[in-house]
Structures are given as structure tokens and as C-alpha cells.
PDB file of N, CA and C in Angstrom:
ATOM      1  N   MET A   1     -57.679 -11.912 -17.696  1.00  0.00           N
ATOM      2  CA  MET A   1     -56.300 -11.838 -17.984  1.00  0.00           C
ATOM      3  C   MET A   1     -55.885 -12.550 -19.248  1.00  0.00           C
ATOM      4  N   THR A   2     -55.330 -12.161 -20.187  1.00  0.00           N
ATOM      5  CA  THR A   2     -54.795 -12.794 -21.365  1.00  0.00           C
ATOM      6  C   THR A   2     -53.547 -13.286 -21.144  1.00  0.00           C
ATOM      7  N   MET A   3     -53.427 -14.769 -21.460  1.00  0.00           N
ATOM      8  CA  MET A   3     -52.144 -15.183 -21.354  1.00  0.00           C
ATOM      9  C   MET A   3     -51.495 -15.544 -22.855  1.00  0.00           C
ATOM     10  N   HIS A   4     -50.185 -15.150 -22.951  1.00  0.00           N
ATOM     11  CA  HIS A   4     -49.553 -15.237 -24.329  1.00  0.00           C
ATOM     12  C   HIS A   4     -48.511 -16.298 -24.124  1.00  0.00           C
ATOM     13  N   CYS A   5     -48.476 -17.211 -25.118  1.00  0.00           N
ATOM     14  CA  CYS A   5     -47.233 -18.093 -25.211  1.00  0.00           C
ATOM     15  C   CYS A   5     -46.039 -17.495 -25.202  1.00  0.00           C
ATOM     16  N   PRO A   6     -45.144 -17.924 -24.537  1.00  0.00           N
ATOM     17  CA  PRO A   6     -43.679 -17.213 -24.728  1.00  0.00           C
ATOM     18  C   PRO A   6     -43.212 -17.583 -26.087  1.00  0.00           C
ATOM     19  N   ALA A   7     -42.380 -16.897 -26.463  1.00  0.00           N
ATOM     20  CA  ALA A   7     -41.455 -17.062 -27.734  1.00  0.00           C
ATOM     21  C   ALA A   7     -40.000 -17.396 -27.257  1.00  0.00           C
ATOM     22  N   THR A   8     -39.352 -18.518 -27.932  1.00  0.00           N
ATOM     23  CA  THR A   8     -38.204 -19.071 -27.587  1.00  0.00           C
ATOM     24  C   THR A   8     -37.202 -18.358 -28.697  1.00  0.00           C
ATOM     25  N   LEU A   9     -36.221 -17.659 -28.125  1.00  0.00           N
ATOM     26  CA  LEU A   9     -35.308 -17.096 -29.272  1.00  0.00           C
ATOM     27  C   LEU A   9     -34.079 -17.834 -29.030  1.00  0.00           C
ATOM     28  N   LEU A  10     -33.425 -18.324 -30.073  1.00  0.00           N
ATOM     29  CA  LEU A  10     -32.184 -18.975 -30.020  1.00  0.00           C
ATOM     30  C   LEU A  10     -31.129 -17.881 -30.659  1.00  0.00           C
ATOM     31  N   ILE A  11     -30.299 -17.370 -30.013  1.00  0.00           N
ATOM     32  CA  ILE A  11     -29.502 -16.374 -30.501  1.00  0.00           C
ATOM     33  C   ILE A  11     -27.922 -16.971 -30.606  1.00  0.00           C
ATOM     34  N   THR A  12     -27.325 -16.662 -31.910  1.00  0.00           N
ATOM     35  CA  THR A  12     -26.071 -17.074 -31.990  1.00  0.00           C
ATOM     36  C   THR A  12     -25.446 -16.150 -33.232  1.00  0.00           C
ATOM     37  N   ALA A  13     -24.155 -16.373 -33.325  1.00  0.00           N
ATOM     38  CA  ALA A  13     -23.600 -15.598 -34.470  1.00  0.00           C
ATOM     39  C   ALA A  13     -23.776 -16.246 -35.896  1.00  0.00           C
ATOM     40  N   THR A  14     -23.877 -15.483 -36.782  1.00  0.00           N
ATOM     41  CA  THR A  14     -24.032 -16.075 -38.334  1.00  0.00           C
ATOM     42  C   THR A  14     -22.653 -17.016 -38.474  1.00  0.00           C
ATOM     43  N   PRO A  15     -22.754 -18.077 -38.893  1.00  0.00           N
ATOM     44  CA  PRO A  15     -21.721 -19.113 -39.246  1.00  0.00           C
ATOM     45  C   PRO A  15     -21.009 -18.483 -40.366  1.00  0.00           C
ATOM     46  N   GLU A  16     -19.678 -18.697 -40.301  1.00  0.00           N
ATOM     47  CA  GLU A  16     -18.661 -18.342 -41.615  1.00  0.00           C
ATOM     48  C   GLU A  16     -18.021 -19.587 -41.973  1.00  0.00           C
ATOM     49  N   GLY A  17     -17.448 -19.580 -43.053  1.00  0.00           N
ATOM     50  CA  GLY A  17     -16.615 -20.672 -43.558  1.00  0.00           C
ATOM     51  C   GLY A  17     -17.461 -21.857 -44.294  1.00  0.00           C
ATOM     52  N   GLU A  18     -16.853 -22.530 -44.851  1.00  0.00           N
ATOM     53  CA  GLU A  18     -17.393 -23.677 -45.687  1.00  0.00           C
ATOM     54  C   GLU A  18     -18.304 -24.575 -44.836  1.00  0.00           C
ATOM     55  N   GLY A  19     -17.916 -24.942 -43.721  1.00  0.00           N
ATOM     56  CA  GLY A  19     -18.645 -25.864 -43.004  1.00  0.00           C
ATOM     57  C   GLY A  19     -19.608 -25.264 -41.895  1.00  0.00           C
ATOM     58  N   GLY A  20     -19.601 -23.891 -41.843  1.00  0.00           N
ATOM     59  CA  GLY A  20     -20.281 -23.212 -40.980  1.00  0.00           C
ATOM     60  C   GLY A  20     -21.883 -23.578 -40.804  1.00  0.00           C
ATOM     61  N   VAL A  21     -22.396 -23.362 -42.050  1.00  0.00           N
ATOM     62  CA  VAL A  21     -23.919 -23.542 -42.027  1.00  0.00           C
ATOM     63  C   VAL A  21     -24.272 -24.939 -41.659  1.00  0.00           C
ATOM     64  N   PRO A  22     -23.686 -26.040 -42.329  1.00  0.00           N
ATOM     65  CA  PRO A  22     -24.027 -27.274 -41.952  1.00  0.00           C
ATOM     66  C   PRO A  22     -23.795 -27.546 -40.468  1.00  0.00           C
ATOM     67  N   ALA A  23     -22.643 -27.113 -39.841  1.00  0.00           N
ATOM     68  CA  ALA A  23     -22.545 -27.344 -38.437  1.00  0.00           C
ATOM     69  C   ALA A  23     -23.634 -26.715 -37.477  1.00  0.00           C
ATOM     70  N   LEU A  24     -23.966 -25.608 -37.927  1.00  0.00           N
ATOM     71  CA  LEU A  24     -25.138 -25.019 -37.029  1.00  0.00           C
ATOM     72  C   LEU A  24     -26.428 -25.690 -37.127  1.00  0.00           C
ATOM     73  N   VAL A  25     -26.744 -26.106 -38.479  1.00  0.00           N
ATOM     74  CA  VAL A  25     -27.990 -26.939 -38.680  1.00  0.00           C
ATOM     75  C   VAL A  25     -27.971 -28.178 -37.944  1.00  0.00           C
ATOM     76  N   GLU A  26     -26.683 -28.814 -37.915  1.00  0.00           N
ATOM     77  CA  GLU A  26     -26.618 -29.947 -37.111  1.00  0.00           C
ATOM     78  C   GLU A  26     -27.029 -29.784 -35.560  1.00  0.00           C
ATOM     79  N   ARG A  27     -26.247 -28.645 -35.179  1.00  0.00           N
ATOM     80  CA  ARG A  27     -26.573 -28.402 -33.621  1.00  0.00           C
ATOM     81  C   ARG A  27     -27.948 -28.040 -33.372  1.00  0.00           C
ATOM     82  N   LEU A  28     -28.804 -27.716 -34.312  1.00  0.00           N
ATOM     83  CA  LEU A  28     -30.263 -27.350 -34.100  1.00  0.00           C
ATOM     84  C   LEU A  28     -31.008 -28.371 -34.379  1.00  0.00           C
ATOM     85  N   ALA A  29     -30.664 -29.585 -34.603  1.00  0.00           N
ATOM     86  CA  ALA A  29     -31.420 -30.614 -35.064  1.00  0.00           C
ATOM     87  C   ALA A  29     -32.637 -31.121 -34.069  1.00  0.00           C
ATOM     88  N   GLY A  30     -32.242 -30.794 -32.765  1.00  0.00           N
ATOM     89  CA  GLY A  30     -33.472 -31.172 -31.790  1.00  0.00           C
ATOM     90  C   GLY A  30     -34.267 -29.988 -31.507  1.00  0.00           C
ATOM     91  N   GLU A  31     -34.131 -28.833 -32.220  1.00  0.00           N
ATOM     92  CA  GLU A  31     -35.025 -27.663 -32.007  1.00  0.00           C
ATOM     93  C   GLU A  31     -36.063 -27.662 -33.066  1.00  0.00           C
ATOM     94  N   SER A  32     -37.250 -27.214 -32.756  1.00  0.00           N
ATOM     95  CA  SER A  32     -38.125 -26.653 -33.853  1.00  0.00           C
ATOM     96  C   SER A  32     -38.222 -25.474 -34.259  1.00  0.00           C
ATOM     97  N   VAL A  33     -37.296 -24.970 -34.859  1.00  0.00           N
ATOM     98  CA  VAL A  33     -37.062 -23.673 -35.445  1.00  0.00           C
ATOM     99  C   VAL A  33     -38.077 -23.344 -36.402  1.00  0.00           C
ATOM    100  N   LEU A  34     -38.796 -22.245 -36.254  1.00  0.00           N
ATOM    101  CA  LEU A  34     -39.917 -21.875 -37.322  1.00  0.00           C
ATOM    102  C   LEU A  34     -39.516 -20.750 -38.302  1.00  0.00           C
ATOM    103  N   ALA A  35     -38.489 -20.114 -37.932  1.00  0.00           N
ATOM    104  CA  ALA A  35     -38.054 -18.857 -38.699  1.00  0.00           C
ATOM    105  C   ALA A  35     -36.573 -18.528 -38.316  1.00  0.00           C
ATOM    106  N   VAL A  36     -36.033 -17.905 -39.157  1.00  0.00           N
ATOM    107  CA  VAL A  36     -34.497 -17.395 -39.075  1.00  0.00           C
ATOM    108  C   VAL A  36     -34.547 -15.771 -39.378  1.00  0.00           C
ATOM    109  N   VAL A  37     -34.074 -15.007 -38.145  1.00  0.00           N
ATOM    110  CA  VAL A  37     -34.046 -13.639 -38.337  1.00  0.00           C
ATOM    111  C   VAL A  37     -32.507 -13.188 -38.514  1.00  0.00           C
ATOM    112  N   THR A  38     -32.257 -12.515 -39.417  1.00  0.00           N
ATOM    113  CA  THR A  38     -30.815 -12.073 -39.536  1.00  0.00           C
ATOM    114  C   THR A  38     -30.815 -10.731 -40.253  1.00  0.00           C
ATOM    115  N   THR A  39     -29.603 -10.208 -40.249  1.00  0.00           N
ATOM    116  CA  THR A  39     -29.335  -8.759 -40.973  1.00  0.00           C
ATOM    117  C   THR A  39     -29.776  -8.743 -42.349  1.00  0.00           C
ATOM    118  N   PRO A  40     -30.305  -7.769 -43.070  1.00  0.00           N
ATOM    119  CA  PRO A  40     -30.528  -7.607 -44.376  1.00  0.00           C
ATOM    120  C   PRO A  40     -29.259  -7.977 -45.355  1.00  0.00           C
ATOM    121  N   GLY A  41     -29.524  -8.826 -46.281  1.00  0.00           N
ATOM    122  CA  GLY A  41     -28.402  -9.240 -47.316  1.00  0.00           C
ATOM    123  C   GLY A  41     -27.508 -10.320 -46.674  1.00  0.00           C
ATOM    124  N   ASP A  42     -27.833 -10.996 -45.657  1.00  0.00           N
ATOM    125  CA  ASP A  42     -26.957 -12.001 -45.011  1.00  0.00           C
ATOM    126  C   ASP A  42     -27.004 -13.279 -45.695  1.00  0.00           C
ATOM    127  N   ALA A  43     -26.426 -13.518 -46.706  1.00  0.00           N
ATOM    128  CA  ALA A  43     -26.334 -14.810 -47.584  1.00  0.00           C
ATOM    129  C   ALA A  43     -26.294 -15.986 -46.643  1.00  0.00           C
ATOM    130  N   ARG A  44     -25.442 -15.967 -45.581  1.00  0.00           N
ATOM    131  CA  ARG A  44     -25.255 -17.253 -44.801  1.00  0.00           C
ATOM    132  C   ARG A  44     -26.523 -17.400 -44.009  1.00  0.00           C
ATOM    133  N   GLY A  45     -27.121 -16.328 -43.583  1.00  0.00           N
ATOM    134  CA  GLY A  45     -28.418 -16.488 -42.877  1.00  0.00           C
ATOM    135  C   GLY A  45     -29.496 -17.091 -43.704  1.00  0.00           C
ATOM    136  N   ALA A  46     -29.449 -16.666 -44.922  1.00  0.00           N
ATOM    137  CA  ALA A  46     -30.372 -17.203 -45.869  1.00  0.00           C
ATOM    138  C   ALA A  46     -30.148 -18.751 -46.218  1.00  0.00           C
ATOM    139  N   ALA A  47     -28.809 -18.991 -46.134  1.00  0.00           N
ATOM    140  CA  ALA A  47     -28.506 -20.507 -46.484  1.00  0.00           C
ATOM    141  C   ALA A  47     -29.079 -21.219 -45.010  1.00  0.00           C
ATOM    142  N   VAL A  48     -28.976 -20.644 -43.985  1.00  0.00           N
ATOM    143  CA  VAL A  48     -29.446 -21.453 -42.623  1.00  0.00           C
ATOM    144  C   VAL A  48     -30.842 -21.643 -42.753  1.00  0.00           C
ATOM    145  N   ALA A  49     -31.626 -20.465 -43.220  1.00  0.00           N
ATOM    146  CA  ALA A  49     -33.051 -20.743 -43.332  1.00  0.00           C
ATOM    147  C   ALA A  49     -33.421 -21.775 -44.493  1.00  0.00           C
ATOM    148  N   ALA A  50     -32.596 -21.725 -45.624  1.00  0.00           N
ATOM    149  CA  ALA A  50     -33.061 -22.630 -46.588  1.00  0.00           C
ATOM    150  C   ALA A  50     -32.708 -24.124 -46.103  1.00  0.00           C
ATOM    151  N   ALA A  51     -31.625 -24.398 -45.385  1.00  0.00           N
ATOM    152  CA  ALA A  51     -31.250 -25.591 -44.795  1.00  0.00           C
ATOM    153  C   ALA A  51     -32.270 -26.164 -43.922  1.00  0.00           C
ATOM    154  N   LEU A  52     -32.794 -25.185 -43.180  1.00  0.00           N
ATOM    155  CA  LEU A  52     -33.879 -25.657 -42.070  1.00  0.00           C
ATOM    156  C   LEU A  52     -35.120 -25.755 -42.599  1.00  0.00           C
ATOM    157  N   ASP A  53     -35.392 -25.113 -43.859  1.00  0.00           N
ATOM    158  CA  ASP A  53     -36.682 -25.073 -44.642  1.00  0.00           C
ATOM    159  C   ASP A  53     -37.624 -24.290 -43.794  1.00  0.00           C
ATOM    160  N   VAL A  54     -37.187 -23.056 -43.332  1.00  0.00           N
ATOM    161  CA  VAL A  54     -38.124 -22.157 -42.841  1.00  0.00           C
ATOM    162  C   VAL A  54     -38.038 -20.646 -43.373  1.00  0.00           C
ATOM    163  N   PRO A  55     -38.890 -19.795 -43.019  1.00  0.00           N
ATOM    164  CA  PRO A  55     -38.891 -18.562 -43.579  1.00  0.00           C
ATOM    165  C   PRO A  55     -37.547 -17.671 -43.006  1.00  0.00           C
ATOM    166  N   LEU A  56     -37.162 -16.844 -43.786  1.00  0.00           N
ATOM    167  CA  LEU A  56     -36.060 -16.042 -43.414  1.00  0.00           C
ATOM    168  C   LEU A  56     -36.593 -14.575 -43.363  1.00  0.00           C
ATOM    169  N   GLU A  57     -36.313 -13.830 -42.226  1.00  0.00           N
ATOM    170  CA  GLU A  57     -36.812 -12.362 -41.899  1.00  0.00           C
ATOM    171  C   GLU A  57     -35.603 -11.610 -41.808  1.00  0.00           C
ATOM    172  N   GLN A  58     -35.683 -10.489 -42.424  1.00  0.00           N
ATOM    173  CA  GLN A  58     -34.512  -9.522 -42.135  1.00  0.00           C
ATOM    174  C   GLN A  58     -34.833  -8.582 -41.250  1.00  0.00           C
ATOM    175  N   GLU A  59     -33.955  -8.186 -40.514  1.00  0.00           N
ATOM    176  CA  GLU A  59     -33.870  -7.337 -39.315  1.00  0.00           C
ATOM    177  C   GLU A  59     -32.870  -6.085 -39.427  1.00  0.00           C
ATOM    178  N   PRO A  60     -33.039  -4.926 -39.848  1.00  0.00           N
ATOM    179  CA  PRO A  60     -32.075  -4.075 -39.922  1.00  0.00           C
ATOM    180  C   PRO A  60     -31.333  -3.719 -38.548  1.00  0.00           C
ATOM    181  N   GLY A  61     -32.137  -3.877 -37.456  1.00  0.00           N
ATOM    182  CA  GLY A  61     -31.484  -3.563 -36.231  1.00  0.00           C
ATOM    183  C   GLY A  61     -30.404  -4.518 -35.654  1.00  0.00           C
ATOM    184  N   LEU A  62     -30.265  -5.615 -36.248  1.00  0.00           N
ATOM    185  CA  LEU A  62     -29.267  -6.550 -35.835  1.00  0.00           C
ATOM    186  C   LEU A  62     -27.946  -6.115 -36.290  1.00  0.00           C
ATOM    187  N   GLY A  63     -26.925  -6.442 -35.408  1.00  0.00           N
ATOM    188  CA  GLY A  63     -25.444  -6.096 -36.040  1.00  0.00           C
ATOM    189  C   GLY A  63     -24.581  -6.952 -35.145  1.00  0.00           C
ATOM    190  N   GLU A  64     -23.433  -6.445 -34.920  1.00  0.00           N
ATOM    191  CA  GLU A  64     -22.396  -7.194 -34.139  1.00  0.00           C
ATOM    192  C   GLU A  64     -22.884  -7.335 -32.603  1.00  0.00           C
ATOM    193  N   GLY A  65     -22.556  -8.366 -32.026  1.00  0.00           N
ATOM    194  CA  GLY A  65     -22.814  -8.508 -30.467  1.00  0.00           C
ATOM    195  C   GLY A  65     -24.268  -8.961 -30.301  1.00  0.00           C
ATOM    196  N   THR A  66     -24.503  -8.898 -29.010  1.00  0.00           N
ATOM    197  CA  THR A  66     -25.919  -9.362 -28.562  1.00  0.00           C
ATOM    198  C   THR A  66     -26.896  -8.170 -28.984  1.00  0.00           C
ATOM    199  N   PRO A  67     -28.104  -8.628 -29.554  1.00  0.00           N
ATOM    200  CA  PRO A  67     -29.022  -7.778 -30.010  1.00  0.00           C
ATOM    201  C   PRO A  67     -29.669  -6.983 -28.632  1.00  0.00           C
ATOM    202  N   PRO A  68     -29.977  -5.793 -28.753  1.00  0.00           N
ATOM    203  CA  PRO A  68     -30.629  -5.011 -27.735  1.00  0.00           C
ATOM    204  C   PRO A  68     -31.915  -5.628 -27.414  1.00  0.00           C
ATOM    205  N   SER A  69     -32.229  -5.601 -25.949  1.00  0.00           N
ATOM    206  CA  SER A  69     -33.433  -6.254 -25.505  1.00  0.00           C
ATOM    207  C   SER A  69     -34.719  -5.841 -26.093  1.00  0.00           C
ATOM    208  N   ALA A  70     -34.728  -4.483 -26.491  1.00  0.00           N
ATOM    209  CA  ALA A  70     -36.159  -4.032 -27.071  1.00  0.00           C
ATOM    210  C   ALA A  70     -36.184  -4.796 -28.312  1.00  0.00           C
ATOM    211  N   LEU A  71     -35.215  -4.994 -29.118  1.00  0.00           N
ATOM    212  CA  LEU A  71     -35.157  -5.552 -30.420  1.00  0.00           C
ATOM    213  C   LEU A  71     -35.856  -7.096 -30.274  1.00  0.00           C
ATOM    214  N   LEU A  72     -35.174  -7.629 -29.303  1.00  0.00           N
ATOM    215  CA  LEU A  72     -35.548  -9.051 -29.127  1.00  0.00           C
ATOM    216  C   LEU A  72     -37.006  -9.149 -28.736  1.00  0.00           C
ATOM    217  N   GLY A  73     -37.448  -8.130 -27.658  1.00  0.00           N
ATOM    218  CA  GLY A  73     -38.931  -8.141 -27.465  1.00  0.00           C
ATOM    219  C   GLY A  73     -39.910  -8.009 -28.763  1.00  0.00           C
ATOM    220  N   GLU A  74     -39.334  -7.195 -29.637  1.00  0.00           N
ATOM    221  CA  GLU A  74     -40.144  -7.094 -30.767  1.00  0.00           C
ATOM    222  C   GLU A  74     -40.144  -8.245 -31.565  1.00  0.00           C
ATOM    223  N   ILE A  75     -39.047  -8.986 -31.735  1.00  0.00           N
ATOM    224  CA  ILE A  75     -39.217 -10.230 -32.548  1.00  0.00           C
ATOM    225  C   ILE A  75     -39.842 -11.279 -31.809  1.00  0.00           C
ATOM    226  N   ALA A  76     -39.808 -11.316 -30.535  1.00  0.00           N
ATOM    227  CA  ALA A  76     -40.758 -12.258 -29.647  1.00  0.00           C
ATOM    228  C   ALA A  76     -42.099 -11.870 -29.858  1.00  0.00           C
ATOM    229  N   ASP A  77     -42.507 -10.607 -29.913  1.00  0.00           N
ATOM    230  CA  ASP A  77     -44.049 -10.311 -29.975  1.00  0.00           C
ATOM    231  C   ASP A  77     -44.413 -10.974 -31.257  1.00  0.00           C
ATOM    232  N   LEU A  78     -43.668 -11.018 -32.446  1.00  0.00           N
ATOM    233  CA  LEU A  78     -43.977 -11.373 -33.842  1.00  0.00           C
ATOM    234  C   LEU A  78     -44.055 -13.110 -33.719  1.00  0.00           C
ATOM    235  N   HIS A  79     -43.501 -13.734 -32.838  1.00  0.00           N
ATOM    236  CA  HIS A  79     -43.512 -15.153 -32.670  1.00  0.00           C
ATOM    237  C   HIS A  79     -43.858 -15.851 -31.489  1.00  0.00           C
ATOM    238  N   ARG A  80     -44.831 -15.380 -30.810  1.00  0.00           N
ATOM    239  CA  ARG A  80     -45.382 -16.035 -29.604  1.00  0.00           C
ATOM    240  C   ARG A  80     -45.583 -17.699 -29.911  1.00  0.00           C
ATOM    241  N   GLY A  81     -45.072 -18.372 -29.020  1.00  0.00           N
ATOM    242  CA  GLY A  81     -45.459 -19.727 -29.081  1.00  0.00           C
ATOM    243  C   GLY A  81     -44.463 -20.603 -30.024  1.00  0.00           C
ATOM    244  N   GLU A  82     -43.488 -19.721 -30.598  1.00  0.00           N
ATOM    245  CA  GLU A  82     -42.609 -20.286 -31.776  1.00  0.00           C
ATOM    246  C   GLU A  82     -41.105 -20.257 -31.380  1.00  0.00           C
ATOM    247  N   THR A  83     -40.383 -21.013 -31.931  1.00  0.00           N
ATOM    248  CA  THR A  83     -38.868 -20.964 -31.750  1.00  0.00           C
ATOM    249  C   THR A  83     -38.294 -20.382 -32.877  1.00  0.00           C
ATOM    250  N   VAL A  84     -37.533 -19.268 -32.591  1.00  0.00           N
ATOM    251  CA  VAL A  84     -36.951 -18.410 -33.668  1.00  0.00           C
ATOM    252  C   VAL A  84     -35.257 -18.509 -33.594  1.00  0.00           C
ATOM    253  N   LEU A  85     -34.662 -18.715 -34.722  1.00  0.00           N
ATOM    254  CA  LEU A  85     -33.158 -18.523 -34.655  1.00  0.00           C
ATOM    255  C   LEU A  85     -32.937 -17.047 -35.102  1.00  0.00           C
ATOM    256  N   VAL A  86     -32.138 -16.293 -34.118  1.00  0.00           N
ATOM    257  CA  VAL A  86     -31.713 -14.962 -34.414  1.00  0.00           C
ATOM    258  C   VAL A  86     -30.167 -15.017 -34.648  1.00  0.00           C
ATOM    259  N   LEU A  87     -29.714 -14.557 -35.816  1.00  0.00           N
ATOM    260  CA  LEU A  87     -28.318 -14.444 -36.092  1.00  0.00           C
ATOM    261  C   LEU A  87     -27.895 -13.106 -35.941  1.00  0.00           C
ATOM    262  N   SER A  88     -26.778 -12.921 -35.255  1.00  0.00           N
ATOM    263  CA  SER A  88     -26.138 -11.443 -34.889  1.00  0.00           C
ATOM    264  C   SER A  88     -24.793 -11.563 -34.950  1.00  0.00           C
ATOM    265  N   GLY A  89     -24.048 -10.769 -35.769  1.00  0.00           N
ATOM    266  CA  GLY A  89     -22.670 -10.833 -35.845  1.00  0.00           C
ATOM    267  C   GLY A  89     -22.256 -12.008 -36.680  1.00  0.00           C
ATOM    268  N   GLU A  90     -20.778 -12.237 -36.722  1.00  0.00           N
ATOM    269  CA  GLU A  90     -20.410 -13.502 -37.430  1.00  0.00           C
ATOM    270  C   GLU A  90     -19.298 -14.222 -36.550  1.00  0.00           C
ATOM    271  N   THR A  91     -19.173 -15.562 -36.967  1.00  0.00           N
ATOM    272  CA  THR A  91     -18.145 -16.263 -36.117  1.00  0.00           C
ATOM    273  C   THR A  91     -17.701 -17.227 -37.215  1.00  0.00           C
ATOM    274  N   SER A  92     -16.277 -17.583 -37.040  1.00  0.00           N
ATOM    275  CA  SER A  92     -15.690 -18.852 -37.545  1.00  0.00           C
ATOM    276  C   SER A  92     -15.654 -19.925 -36.808  1.00  0.00           C
ATOM    277  N   ASP A  93     -16.188 -19.778 -35.429  1.00  0.00           N
ATOM    278  CA  ASP A  93     -16.176 -20.987 -34.510  1.00  0.00           C
ATOM    279  C   ASP A  93     -17.386 -21.741 -34.787  1.00  0.00           C
ATOM    280  N   PRO A  94     -17.386 -23.030 -35.340  1.00  0.00           N
ATOM    281  CA  PRO A  94     -18.640 -23.809 -35.428  1.00  0.00           C
ATOM    282  C   PRO A  94     -19.256 -24.275 -34.236  1.00  0.00           C
ATOM    283  N   ALA A  95     -18.556 -24.131 -33.016  1.00  0.00           N
ATOM    284  CA  ALA A  95     -19.313 -24.465 -31.880  1.00  0.00           C
ATOM    285  C   ALA A  95     -19.680 -23.093 -31.019  1.00  0.00           C
ATOM    286  N   ALA A  96     -19.815 -22.032 -31.762  1.00  0.00           N
ATOM    287  CA  ALA A  96     -20.273 -20.881 -31.099  1.00  0.00           C
ATOM    288  C   ALA A  96     -21.540 -20.987 -30.293  1.00  0.00           C
ATOM    289  N   ALA A  97     -21.454 -20.382 -28.986  1.00  0.00           N
ATOM    290  CA  ALA A  97     -22.705 -20.552 -27.980  1.00  0.00           C
ATOM    291  C   ALA A  97     -23.726 -20.133 -28.730  1.00  0.00           C
ATOM    292  N   ILE A  98     -24.929 -20.810 -28.403  1.00  0.00           N
ATOM    293  CA  ILE A  98     -26.393 -20.521 -28.663  1.00  0.00           C
ATOM    294  C   ILE A  98     -27.006 -20.293 -27.444  1.00  0.00           C
ATOM    295  N   THR A  99     -27.489 -18.895 -27.344  1.00  0.00           N
ATOM    296  CA  THR A  99     -28.123 -18.553 -26.213  1.00  0.00           C
ATOM    297  C   THR A  99     -29.628 -18.711 -26.341  1.00  0.00           C
ATOM    298  N   ARG A 100     -30.387 -19.225 -25.417  1.00  0.00           N
ATOM    299  CA  ARG A 100     -31.736 -19.585 -25.442  1.00  0.00           C
ATOM    300  C   ARG A 100     -32.249 -18.613 -24.453  1.00  0.00           C
ATOM    301  N   ILE A 101     -33.332 -17.989 -24.929  1.00  0.00           N
ATOM    302  CA  ILE A 101     -34.126 -16.813 -24.058  1.00  0.00           C
ATOM    303  C   ILE A 101     -35.553 -17.344 -24.518  1.00  0.00           C
ATOM    304  N   GLU A 102     -36.291 -17.310 -23.292  1.00  0.00           N
ATOM    305  CA  GLU A 102     -37.792 -17.354 -23.450  1.00  0.00           C
ATOM    306  C   GLU A 102     -38.403 -16.230 -23.090  1.00  0.00           C
ATOM    307  N   LEU A 103     -39.212 -15.553 -23.776  1.00  0.00           N
ATOM    308  CA  LEU A 103     -39.754 -14.147 -23.632  1.00  0.00           C
ATOM    309  C   LEU A 103     -41.259 -14.332 -23.653  1.00  0.00           C
ATOM    310  N   GLY A 104     -41.886 -14.046 -22.544  1.00  0.00           N
ATOM    311  CA  GLY A 104     -43.262 -14.029 -22.311  1.00  0.00           C
ATOM    312  C   GLY A 104     -43.664 -12.696 -22.135  1.00  0.00           C
ATOM    313  N   GLU A 105     -45.055 -12.478 -21.759  1.00  0.00           N
ATOM    314  CA  GLU A 105     -45.680 -11.101 -21.706  1.00  0.00           C
ATOM    315  C   GLU A 105     -44.972 -10.202 -20.743  1.00  0.00           C
ATOM    316  N   ALA A 106     -44.178 -10.751 -19.805  1.00  0.00           N
ATOM    317  CA  ALA A 106     -43.580  -9.757 -18.923  1.00  0.00           C
ATOM    318  C   ALA A 106     -42.358  -9.255 -19.447  1.00  0.00           C
ATOM    319  N   PHE A 107     -41.828  -9.455 -20.574  1.00  0.00           N
ATOM    320  CA  PHE A 107     -40.514  -9.052 -21.002  1.00  0.00           C
ATOM    321  C   PHE A 107     -40.631  -7.596 -21.383  1.00  0.00           C
TER     322      PHE A 107
END
């Protein structure tokens, strides 16, 4: 039986406003984020990726609200053993919740 390392997805809204990106990056200081996944053309998502110095991946299936579980499974399959920030929707709240999901092979 092959065991796969779970992927850790950190899901939150794309930050808005002047202080949104730095506030999110500061909240992620204890995490080992290896990539940022966001909607195509999301400049703030690109700014978060640049501030974290990690690759930016664009996913057209992301939009407002919680991403569909099938899409999260696809993202997890590409990032086994890694922690990935998934930005979905937008918020002006710098303290917006970050949902942590660990997806293993049973997902």
C-alpha cells in the first residue's frame, strides 16, 4: 500500500486595501507556505506570493466563497507534503479567518 503525505491547504479570502497583504503575510509567519493559489489575474494574490517569496499558481475554478471540495482535492494532489495558501473571494477584514485543511489520500 502506497502512503502519500497529506497536503495542508490554508484557505482564506484575498486581502483588500493598503494593509491587507502585509497583514496576511504577518499572520502566516509561522507557516511554511510553499505556493499561493488564486484566481487568474489576481494582483493581490500575486503580491502575497511575492511577499512570501513562493510560486503563484492560477486556478480558474476559484471564485467567491468556499472552493468546491473537488477543486481542493485537485490542488492537494499537486502539493502532497506541502502547505499551500488558497485565496478565494475578497475581504477588507485583515483578520479574516484562515481555514486549515489537511488532505490525504482518503479525500
